[in-house]
Amino acid sequence: MGNIKADLKSALDCVLDFVAPRYCVCCGEVNPCGKYKYICPECEETIPPSNGAKCLVCAEIIGDASHANVIGCPHCRENPPHFGRSMASTVFGGAIRKLVTGLKYNSSVHYLSDITEFMRETPNLEAFLLDAVLVPVPLHYTRRLKRPYNQSELIANCLLKAFPKSNCIVAKLLKRTRHTETQTRLGKFERAKNMKNAFAYKQSIPISHTTRIVLVDDVMTTTATLSECANTLKKNGFTSIDAYAFSRRL
Ligand SMILES: [Zn+2]
Ligand SMILES: [Zn+2]
């Protein structure tokens, strides 16, 4: 039965490729048969490796795969974020950068299928998400009005799709209380300052304070945004808060 279903799916994919060809996000060539729908086999080479040893707090890669993971890199020890641990599925760069920026700025929601595939391939992510309430990082309404969606909410929904047995739910427990300057050109300390008190807790959603929260964002550059979200939830009585970003900018 499983084989018939798989055959039907690949037949349907062939028809779809004929009607609406899939183009590689990097080189723009038609990509009928890659592992990813929007990254051709050649451009897969541009995906930065994400299998090195990591800091389990901030998800930064601290060495190659022969090294052990650490709980807290020098930066995290000096300036610990308000969340406990974090995970990312990819390193920001090459084809991954194109997927993320296409989703964020060009409404390329069709990239979500590849984003979900990268999530499925992330070792230990399903266990990390088990029984958690996923809280997307909110956009301020002035920015939300300019975009058709909040990309962090879409990323959270992809996690549900990638791991249907993880028993997660998505709850929008946070809102942005003020518009924050775009972080792109800011350094580490300016980012933390820029984010201070930028979020508020939405009391109206009934979630037990003992629930484990996993904050969700598209990209983590420093820990500033996710840490400030965690701080807001902590101030409102939540005690177990971790974080996930689809991509880690190193
Ligand atoms: Zn390509
Ligand atoms: Zn760290």
mmCIF file of C-alpha atoms and ligand atoms in Angstrom:
data_model
loop_
_atom_site.group_PDB
_atom_site.id
_atom_site.type_symbol
_atom_site.label_atom_id
_atom_site.label_comp_id
_atom_site.label_asym_id
_atom_site.label_seq_id
_atom_site.Cartn_x
_atom_site.Cartn_y
_atom_site.Cartn_z
ATOM 1 C CA MET A 1 0.000 0.000 0.000
ATOM 2 C CA GLY A 2 2.884 2.327 0.978
ATOM 3 C CA ASN A 3 4.504 1.723 -2.430
ATOM 4 C CA ILE A 4 1.325 2.503 -4.364
ATOM 5 C CA LYS A 5 1.002 5.745 -2.405
ATOM 6 C CA ALA A 6 4.661 6.639 -3.098
ATOM 7 C CA ASP A 7 4.233 5.833 -6.826
ATOM 8 C CA LEU A 8 1.118 7.988 -7.022
ATOM 9 C CA LYS A 9 2.930 10.836 -5.289
ATOM 10 C CA SER A 10 5.891 10.718 -7.680
ATOM 11 C CA ALA A 11 3.500 10.513 -10.678
ATOM 12 C CA LEU A 12 1.688 13.584 -9.344
ATOM 13 C CA ASP A 13 5.045 15.363 -8.850
ATOM 14 C CA CYS A 14 5.887 14.652 -12.528
ATOM 15 C CA VAL A 15 2.592 16.183 -13.669
ATOM 16 C CA LEU A 16 3.134 19.211 -11.418
ATOM 17 C CA ASP A 17 6.694 19.636 -12.735
ATOM 18 C CA PHE A 18 5.295 19.687 -16.267
ATOM 19 C CA VAL A 19 2.529 22.200 -15.479
ATOM 20 C CA ALA A 20 4.556 24.389 -13.094
ATOM 21 C CA PRO A 21 8.289 23.645 -13.329
ATOM 22 C CA ARG A 22 10.300 24.066 -10.132
ATOM 23 C CA TYR A 23 13.238 26.403 -10.407
ATOM 24 C CA CYS A 24 16.338 26.229 -8.245
ATOM 25 C CA VAL A 25 16.460 29.074 -5.733
ATOM 26 C CA CYS A 26 20.201 29.584 -6.426
ATOM 27 C CA CYS A 27 20.907 29.132 -10.138
ATOM 28 C CA GLY A 28 17.390 29.512 -11.520
ATOM 29 C CA GLU A 29 17.616 26.279 -13.569
ATOM 30 C CA VAL A 30 14.672 23.873 -13.732
ATOM 31 C CA ASN A 31 15.097 21.314 -10.941
ATOM 32 C CA PRO A 32 12.984 18.240 -11.707
ATOM 33 C CA CYS A 33 14.700 15.626 -9.592
ATOM 34 C CA GLY A 34 16.745 17.069 -6.710
ATOM 35 C CA LYS A 35 16.446 15.858 -3.141
ATOM 36 C CA TYR A 36 15.009 19.315 -2.401
ATOM 37 C CA LYS A 37 12.314 20.800 -4.582
ATOM 38 C CA TYR A 38 13.936 24.224 -4.918
ATOM 39 C CA ILE A 39 17.650 23.448 -4.584
ATOM 40 C CA CYS A 40 19.206 21.605 -7.541
ATOM 41 C CA PRO A 41 21.812 18.877 -6.877
ATOM 42 C CA GLU A 42 24.686 21.199 -7.930
ATOM 43 C CA CYS A 43 23.519 24.029 -5.672
ATOM 44 C CA GLU A 44 23.158 21.617 -2.726
ATOM 45 C CA GLU A 45 26.933 22.130 -2.564
ATOM 46 C CA THR A 46 26.312 25.717 -1.369
ATOM 47 C CA ILE A 47 24.500 24.512 1.776
ATOM 48 C CA PRO A 48 26.871 25.229 4.683
ATOM 49 C CA PRO A 49 27.676 22.128 6.763
ATOM 50 C CA SER A 50 25.785 22.046 10.069
ATOM 51 C CA ASN A 51 27.172 18.857 11.580
ATOM 52 C CA GLY A 52 29.960 20.343 13.734
ATOM 53 C CA ALA A 53 30.220 20.373 17.519
ATOM 54 C CA LYS A 54 27.786 22.899 18.982
ATOM 55 C CA CYS A 55 27.114 25.039 21.982
ATOM 56 C CA LEU A 56 23.834 23.518 23.192
ATOM 57 C CA VAL A 57 22.768 26.897 24.600
ATOM 58 C CA CYS A 58 23.142 29.200 21.591
ATOM 59 C CA ALA A 59 23.460 26.578 18.777
ATOM 60 C CA GLU A 60 26.686 28.146 17.529
ATOM 61 C CA ILE A 61 29.054 25.688 15.836
ATOM 62 C CA ILE A 62 32.235 25.681 17.903
ATOM 63 C CA GLY A 63 34.337 23.084 16.106
ATOM 64 C CA ASP A 64 34.227 20.185 13.658
ATOM 65 C CA ALA A 65 32.286 16.977 14.255
ATOM 66 C CA SER A 66 35.246 15.348 16.020
ATOM 67 C CA HIS A 67 34.788 17.709 19.001
ATOM 68 C CA ALA A 68 32.147 17.279 21.722
ATOM 69 C CA ASN A 69 29.141 19.566 22.176
ATOM 70 C CA VAL A 70 29.400 22.033 25.075
ATOM 71 C CA ILE A 71 26.723 23.454 27.372
ATOM 72 C CA GLY A 72 27.653 27.110 27.096
ATOM 73 C CA CYS A 73 30.376 28.585 24.861
ATOM 74 C CA PRO A 74 32.529 31.442 26.235
ATOM 75 C CA HIS A 75 29.977 33.983 24.978
ATOM 76 C CA CYS A 76 27.036 32.171 26.653
ATOM 77 C CA ARG A 77 28.960 31.844 29.906
ATOM 78 C CA GLU A 78 29.740 35.556 29.905
ATOM 79 C CA ASN A 79 26.271 36.653 28.820
ATOM 80 C CA PRO A 80 23.780 33.778 29.298
ATOM 81 C CA PRO A 81 20.506 34.045 27.371
ATOM 82 C CA HIS A 82 17.175 33.808 29.231
ATOM 83 C CA PHE A 83 16.296 30.520 27.518
ATOM 84 C CA GLY A 84 17.860 27.172 28.484
ATOM 85 C CA ARG A 85 18.916 25.455 25.272
ATOM 86 C CA SER A 86 18.434 25.981 21.581
ATOM 87 C CA MET A 87 18.599 24.125 18.285
ATOM 88 C CA ALA A 88 18.830 25.138 14.636
ATOM 89 C CA SER A 89 18.311 23.007 11.530
ATOM 90 C CA THR A 90 20.703 24.813 9.218
ATOM 91 C CA VAL A 91 23.551 27.291 9.047
ATOM 92 C CA PHE A 92 22.633 30.565 7.313
ATOM 93 C CA GLY A 93 24.403 30.817 3.958
ATOM 94 C CA GLY A 94 24.272 29.695 0.297
ATOM 95 C CA ALA A 95 20.973 28.081 -0.724
ATOM 96 C CA ILE A 96 19.670 28.306 2.865
ATOM 97 C CA ARG A 97 20.032 32.095 2.834
ATOM 98 C CA LYS A 98 18.011 32.176 -0.412
ATOM 99 C CA LEU A 99 15.231 30.002 1.072
ATOM 100 C CA VAL A 100 14.979 32.109 4.236
ATOM 101 C CA THR A 101 15.081 35.523 2.565
ATOM 102 C CA GLY A 102 12.661 34.335 -0.163
ATOM 103 C CA LEU A 103 10.173 33.318 2.525
ATOM 104 C CA LYS A 104 10.683 36.500 4.533
ATOM 105 C CA TYR A 105 10.683 39.159 1.829
ATOM 106 C CA ASN A 106 9.230 37.630 -1.346
ATOM 107 C CA SER A 107 6.292 35.582 -0.021
ATOM 108 C CA SER A 108 7.872 32.394 -1.395
ATOM 109 C CA VAL A 109 5.681 30.066 0.679
ATOM 110 C CA HIS A 110 6.398 27.188 -1.719
ATOM 111 C CA TYR A 111 9.877 26.989 -0.093
ATOM 112 C CA LEU A 112 8.180 25.701 3.079
ATOM 113 C CA SER A 113 8.273 22.128 1.727
ATOM 114 C CA ASP A 114 12.096 22.231 1.582
ATOM 115 C CA ILE A 115 12.260 23.984 4.953
ATOM 116 C CA THR A 116 10.154 21.142 6.412
ATOM 117 C CA GLU A 117 12.508 18.603 4.810
ATOM 118 C CA PHE A 118 15.550 20.236 6.470
ATOM 119 C CA MET A 119 13.699 20.014 9.800
ATOM 120 C CA ARG A 120 13.042 16.278 9.318
ATOM 121 C CA GLU A 121 16.753 15.768 8.643
ATOM 122 C CA THR A 122 17.850 17.561 11.851
ATOM 123 C CA PRO A 123 19.207 14.976 14.315
ATOM 124 C CA ASN A 124 17.443 14.947 17.719
ATOM 125 C CA LEU A 125 14.987 17.701 16.802
ATOM 126 C CA GLU A 126 11.878 15.561 17.315
ATOM 127 C CA ALA A 127 12.990 14.672 20.869
ATOM 128 C CA PHE A 128 13.807 18.348 21.522
ATOM 129 C CA LEU A 129 10.250 19.346 20.579
ATOM 130 C CA LEU A 130 8.432 16.576 22.450
ATOM 131 C CA ASP A 131 5.295 17.832 24.276
ATOM 132 C CA ALA A 132 6.342 21.481 23.894
ATOM 133 C CA VAL A 133 4.225 24.530 23.243
ATOM 134 C CA LEU A 134 5.763 26.320 20.266
ATOM 135 C CA VAL A 135 5.683 30.113 20.578
ATOM 136 C CA PRO A 136 6.538 32.024 17.389
ATOM 137 C CA VAL A 137 8.459 35.295 17.738
ATOM 138 C CA PRO A 138 5.863 37.968 16.915
ATOM 139 C CA LEU A 139 6.140 40.793 14.394
ATOM 140 C CA HIS A 140 5.019 44.309 15.303
ATOM 141 C CA TYR A 141 1.677 45.072 13.647
ATOM 142 C CA THR A 142 3.216 47.859 11.525
ATOM 143 C CA ARG A 143 5.601 45.313 9.990
ATOM 144 C CA ARG A 144 2.916 42.625 9.881
ATOM 145 C CA LEU A 145 0.772 44.973 7.751
ATOM 146 C CA LYS A 146 3.563 45.128 5.155
ATOM 147 C CA ARG A 147 3.955 41.345 4.984
ATOM 148 C CA PRO A 148 1.331 38.718 4.167
ATOM 149 C CA TYR A 149 2.296 36.600 7.192
ATOM 150 C CA ASN A 150 4.677 36.260 10.103
ATOM 151 C CA GLN A 151 7.371 33.857 8.837
ATOM 152 C CA SER A 152 8.055 32.544 12.370
ATOM 153 C CA GLU A 153 4.457 31.286 12.585
ATOM 154 C CA LEU A 154 4.920 29.447 9.286
ATOM 155 C CA ILE A 155 8.177 27.928 10.589
ATOM 156 C CA ALA A 156 6.347 26.752 13.753
ATOM 157 C CA ASN A 157 3.634 25.147 11.605
ATOM 158 C CA CYS A 158 6.322 23.391 9.533
ATOM 159 C CA LEU A 159 7.645 21.833 12.767
ATOM 160 C CA LEU A 160 4.170 20.365 13.442
ATOM 161 C CA LYS A 161 4.111 19.000 9.921
ATOM 162 C CA ALA A 162 7.658 17.600 10.109
ATOM 163 C CA PHE A 163 7.043 15.910 13.479
ATOM 164 C CA PRO A 164 3.359 14.941 13.789
ATOM 165 C CA LYS A 165 4.175 12.584 16.676
ATOM 166 C CA SER A 166 5.945 15.241 18.763
ATOM 167 C CA ASN A 167 2.677 16.236 20.480
ATOM 168 C CA CYS A 168 3.434 19.950 20.022
ATOM 169 C CA ILE A 169 0.976 22.773 19.652
ATOM 170 C CA VAL A 170 1.517 26.339 18.465
ATOM 171 C CA ALA A 171 0.369 29.158 20.759
ATOM 172 C CA LYS A 172 0.906 32.842 20.015
ATOM 173 C CA LEU A 173 1.657 33.840 23.608
ATOM 174 C CA LEU A 174 3.657 36.964 22.769
ATOM 175 C CA LYS A 175 3.053 40.273 21.050
ATOM 176 C CA ARG A 176 5.441 43.062 20.184
ATOM 177 C CA THR A 177 4.774 46.189 22.164
ATOM 178 C CA ARG A 178 6.880 48.495 20.071
ATOM 179 C CA HIS A 179 8.429 48.714 16.676
ATOM 180 C CA THR A 180 12.114 47.804 16.838
ATOM 181 C CA GLU A 181 14.806 49.089 14.534
ATOM 182 C CA THR A 182 15.858 46.457 12.003
ATOM 183 C CA GLN A 183 18.700 44.444 13.549
ATOM 184 C CA THR A 184 20.686 43.790 10.390
ATOM 185 C CA ARG A 185 23.261 46.532 10.880
ATOM 186 C CA LEU A 186 23.447 46.336 14.676
ATOM 187 C CA GLY A 187 26.202 44.704 16.731
ATOM 188 C CA LYS A 188 25.661 42.192 19.525
ATOM 189 C CA PHE A 189 25.167 44.703 22.354
ATOM 190 C CA GLU A 190 23.067 47.121 20.295
ATOM 191 C CA ARG A 191 20.786 44.209 19.372
ATOM 192 C CA ALA A 192 20.185 43.311 23.010
ATOM 193 C CA LYS A 193 19.454 46.970 23.838
ATOM 194 C CA ASN A 194 17.185 47.337 20.806
ATOM 195 C CA MET A 195 15.097 44.337 21.941
ATOM 196 C CA LYS A 196 14.759 45.294 25.617
ATOM 197 C CA ASN A 197 11.082 45.279 26.689
ATOM 198 C CA ALA A 198 9.935 44.857 23.080
ATOM 199 C CA PHE A 199 7.499 42.034 23.921
ATOM 200 C CA ALA A 200 4.459 41.457 26.112
ATOM 201 C CA TYR A 201 2.708 38.293 27.271
ATOM 202 C CA LYS A 202 -0.854 37.675 26.015
ATOM 203 C CA GLN A 203 -2.654 36.570 29.174
ATOM 204 C CA SER A 204 -5.775 35.595 27.239
ATOM 205 C CA ILE A 205 -4.373 32.255 26.034
ATOM 206 C CA PRO A 206 -4.792 29.559 28.727
ATOM 207 C CA ILE A 207 -1.443 27.721 28.836
ATOM 208 C CA SER A 208 -0.166 26.253 32.100
ATOM 209 C CA HIS A 209 2.980 27.983 33.373
ATOM 210 C CA THR A 210 4.620 24.613 33.972
ATOM 211 C CA THR A 211 4.444 23.779 30.252
ATOM 212 C CA ARG A 212 7.745 23.596 28.418
ATOM 213 C CA ILE A 213 7.960 26.387 25.855
ATOM 214 C CA VAL A 214 10.028 26.302 22.672
ATOM 215 C CA LEU A 215 10.314 29.754 21.109
ATOM 216 C CA VAL A 216 10.457 29.667 17.301
ATOM 217 C CA ASP A 217 12.172 32.070 14.899
ATOM 218 C CA ASP A 218 13.368 31.856 11.304
ATOM 219 C CA VAL A 219 16.951 33.002 11.928
ATOM 220 C CA MET A 220 19.022 33.388 15.085
ATOM 221 C CA THR A 221 21.924 35.808 14.658
ATOM 222 C CA THR A 222 22.768 36.697 18.224
ATOM 223 C CA THR A 223 20.514 35.352 20.943
ATOM 224 C CA ALA A 224 19.062 38.862 21.559
ATOM 225 C CA THR A 225 15.523 38.457 20.175
ATOM 226 C CA LEU A 226 14.859 34.931 21.472
ATOM 227 C CA SER A 227 16.404 35.798 24.833
ATOM 228 C CA GLU A 228 14.168 38.838 25.272
ATOM 229 C CA CYS A 229 11.107 36.698 24.360
ATOM 230 C CA ALA A 230 12.190 34.154 26.995
ATOM 231 C CA ASN A 231 12.699 36.940 29.527
ATOM 232 C CA THR A 232 9.124 38.174 28.949
ATOM 233 C CA LEU A 233 7.706 34.675 29.507
ATOM 234 C CA LYS A 234 9.889 34.176 32.604
ATOM 235 C CA LYS A 235 8.612 37.433 34.102
ATOM 236 C CA ASN A 236 5.118 36.030 33.585
ATOM 237 C CA GLY A 237 5.767 32.805 35.462
ATOM 238 C CA PHE A 238 7.017 30.349 32.827
ATOM 239 C CA THR A 239 10.029 28.373 34.011
ATOM 240 C CA SER A 240 10.985 25.998 31.195
ATOM 241 C CA ILE A 241 11.881 27.860 28.006
ATOM 242 C CA ASP A 242 14.038 26.681 25.104
ATOM 243 C CA ALA A 243 14.405 28.020 21.565
ATOM 244 C CA TYR A 244 14.502 26.848 17.961
ATOM 245 C CA ALA A 245 15.559 28.761 14.858
ATOM 246 C CA PHE A 246 15.393 27.301 11.369
ATOM 247 C CA SER A 247 18.777 28.797 10.611
ATOM 248 C CA ARG A 248 21.770 29.890 12.690
ATOM 249 C CA ARG A 249 23.817 32.784 11.411
ATOM 250 C CA LEU A 250 27.418 32.215 12.550
HETATM 251 ZN ZN ZN B 1 20.833 25.315 -8.752
HETATM 252 ZN ZN ZN B 2 26.823 29.502 23.258
#
